[in-house]
Amino acid sequence: MLKWSCRRFSAFVLACALGGAAVTAQAGGQVEEPLADSVRTALSMAVGRGAAPQLAFADAAQKASCERWALALEDKLRKRKPDELVRREFLVTVCYEAKRAGLEPTLVLGLIQVESGFRKYAISSVGARGYMQVMPFWARTIGNGDASTLFHMQTNLRFGCVILRHYLDREKGNLFLALGRYNGSRGRAEYPNMVTAARRSWQVPAADAAIQMADAGAARSVSR
């Protein structure tokens, strides 16, 4: 019986999943930079130390707010994701992972639109993968080393949100510079402007209200 290595088997499974139809993306080129041990450890913990991420809402109210947010945006995403269950799961997960990282969900949607056009298996010319175009070196640096997991929806969103949060922290909250770092084009305006414009297109009053209610509820809980 032919025995395959884990690496060859993973590659085979990935090829089957892609069905030979992986689409090249033009965005996504984070630059690998040295990380202090403390930063690497913190980022590794933030992504879950290689474990498959799970939705773990703080309470029923937080879950309900993300579900309301997803419902308000479903029509806008219908053409890109026609399957209702897939569309709903994607939006709820975007909301969860964005809020978990302290980001606005509409910002994450805008970034995904620019980076991959909402294509799960998008691959850039420099090898960045998935919805948020995460570079494979991140799987080695803060994950389990298996870059194929970056095609898993929640894993990709988890990494992408944690990385963007990391860049925001490095740039002391400056979104323009953080987005530049995320794309590997720090200091140039084209990419941040594209993401900002895409973000605005996802700002729907009903969706924004759902998130604001959740934030207000969280603030009240902290103040008690």
Tab-separated table of N, CA, C and O in Angstrom, residues 18 81 116-123 129-133 150-154 156:
chain	number	residue	atom	x	y	z
A	18	LEU	N	-9.758	22.845	-3.880
A	18	LEU	CA	-9.739	23.945	-4.830
A	18	LEU	C	-10.348	23.560	-6.163
A	18	LEU	O	-10.841	24.401	-6.899
A	81	LYS	N	-22.201	35.522	-2.721
A	81	LYS	CA	-22.384	34.257	-2.007
A	81	LYS	C	-23.868	33.891	-2.058
A	81	LYS	O	-24.627	34.237	-1.158
A	116	SER	N	-9.504	40.131	-1.745
A	116	SER	CA	-9.817	38.861	-2.424
A	116	SER	C	-11.110	38.873	-3.213
A	116	SER	O	-11.420	37.876	-3.875
A	117	GLY	N	-11.888	39.957	-3.127
A	117	GLY	CA	-13.181	39.955	-3.792
A	117	GLY	C	-14.108	38.881	-3.249
A	117	GLY	O	-14.950	38.358	-3.971
A	118	PHE	N	-13.936	38.549	-1.957
A	118	PHE	CA	-14.763	37.553	-1.259
A	118	PHE	C	-14.569	36.140	-1.812
A	118	PHE	O	-15.450	35.298	-1.716
A	119	ARG	N	-13.377	35.869	-2.343
A	119	ARG	CA	-13.074	34.534	-2.860
A	119	ARG	C	-12.287	33.741	-1.811
A	119	ARG	O	-11.174	34.118	-1.455
A	120	LYS	N	-12.862	32.672	-1.373
A	120	LYS	CA	-12.283	31.875	-0.291
A	120	LYS	C	-10.914	31.319	-0.651
A	120	LYS	O	-10.025	31.228	0.207
A	121	TYR	N	-10.726	30.904	-1.891
A	121	TYR	CA	-9.486	30.258	-2.298
A	121	TYR	C	-8.586	31.165	-3.137
A	121	TYR	O	-7.747	30.687	-3.895
A	122	ALA	N	-8.760	32.464	-2.998
A	122	ALA	CA	-7.914	33.399	-3.745
A	122	ALA	C	-6.456	33.270	-3.315
A	122	ALA	O	-6.155	33.057	-2.135
A	123	ILE	N	-5.558	33.374	-4.289
A	123	ILE	CA	-4.113	33.332	-4.023
A	123	ILE	C	-3.476	34.502	-4.770
A	123	ILE	O	-3.687	34.666	-5.971
A	129	ARG	N	-3.076	34.110	0.942
A	129	ARG	CA	-4.161	33.148	0.776
A	129	ARG	C	-5.482	33.596	1.397
A	129	ARG	O	-5.511	34.238	2.432
A	130	GLY	N	-6.551	33.185	0.728
A	130	GLY	CA	-7.882	33.276	1.306
A	130	GLY	C	-8.508	34.649	1.319
A	130	GLY	O	-8.030	35.594	0.696
A	131	TYR	N	-9.612	34.731	2.046
A	131	TYR	CA	-10.412	35.953	2.102
A	131	TYR	C	-9.595	37.200	2.432
A	131	TYR	O	-9.711	38.228	1.788
A	132	MET	N	-8.776	37.109	3.481
A	132	MET	CA	-8.026	38.274	3.943
A	132	MET	C	-6.576	38.259	3.479
A	132	MET	O	-5.755	39.040	3.944
A	133	GLN	N	-6.271	37.363	2.528
A	133	GLN	CA	-4.960	37.314	1.896
A	133	GLN	C	-3.830	37.308	2.921
A	133	GLN	O	-2.989	38.214	2.981
A	150	LEU	N	-4.992	28.201	6.071
A	150	LEU	CA	-5.381	29.585	5.804
A	150	LEU	C	-6.516	29.675	4.788
A	150	LEU	O	-7.057	30.752	4.565
A	151	PHE	N	-6.867	28.544	4.164
A	151	PHE	CA	-8.036	28.516	3.289
A	151	PHE	C	-9.313	28.186	4.067
A	151	PHE	O	-10.405	28.252	3.511
A	152	HIS	N	-9.169	27.814	5.329
A	152	HIS	CA	-10.342	27.574	6.170
A	152	HIS	C	-10.923	28.935	6.544
A	152	HIS	O	-10.193	29.839	6.962
A	153	MET	N	-12.233	29.097	6.384
A	153	MET	CA	-12.845	30.413	6.544
A	153	MET	C	-12.503	31.071	7.872
A	153	MET	O	-11.952	32.182	7.903
A	154	GLN	N	-12.829	30.424	8.977
A	154	GLN	CA	-12.638	31.103	10.253
A	154	GLN	C	-11.169	31.262	10.600
A	154	GLN	O	-10.766	32.262	11.202
A	156	ASN	N	-8.762	31.811	8.475
A	156	ASN	CA	-8.297	32.946	7.692
A	156	ASN	C	-8.766	34.265	8.296
A	156	ASN	O	-7.976	35.212	8.431
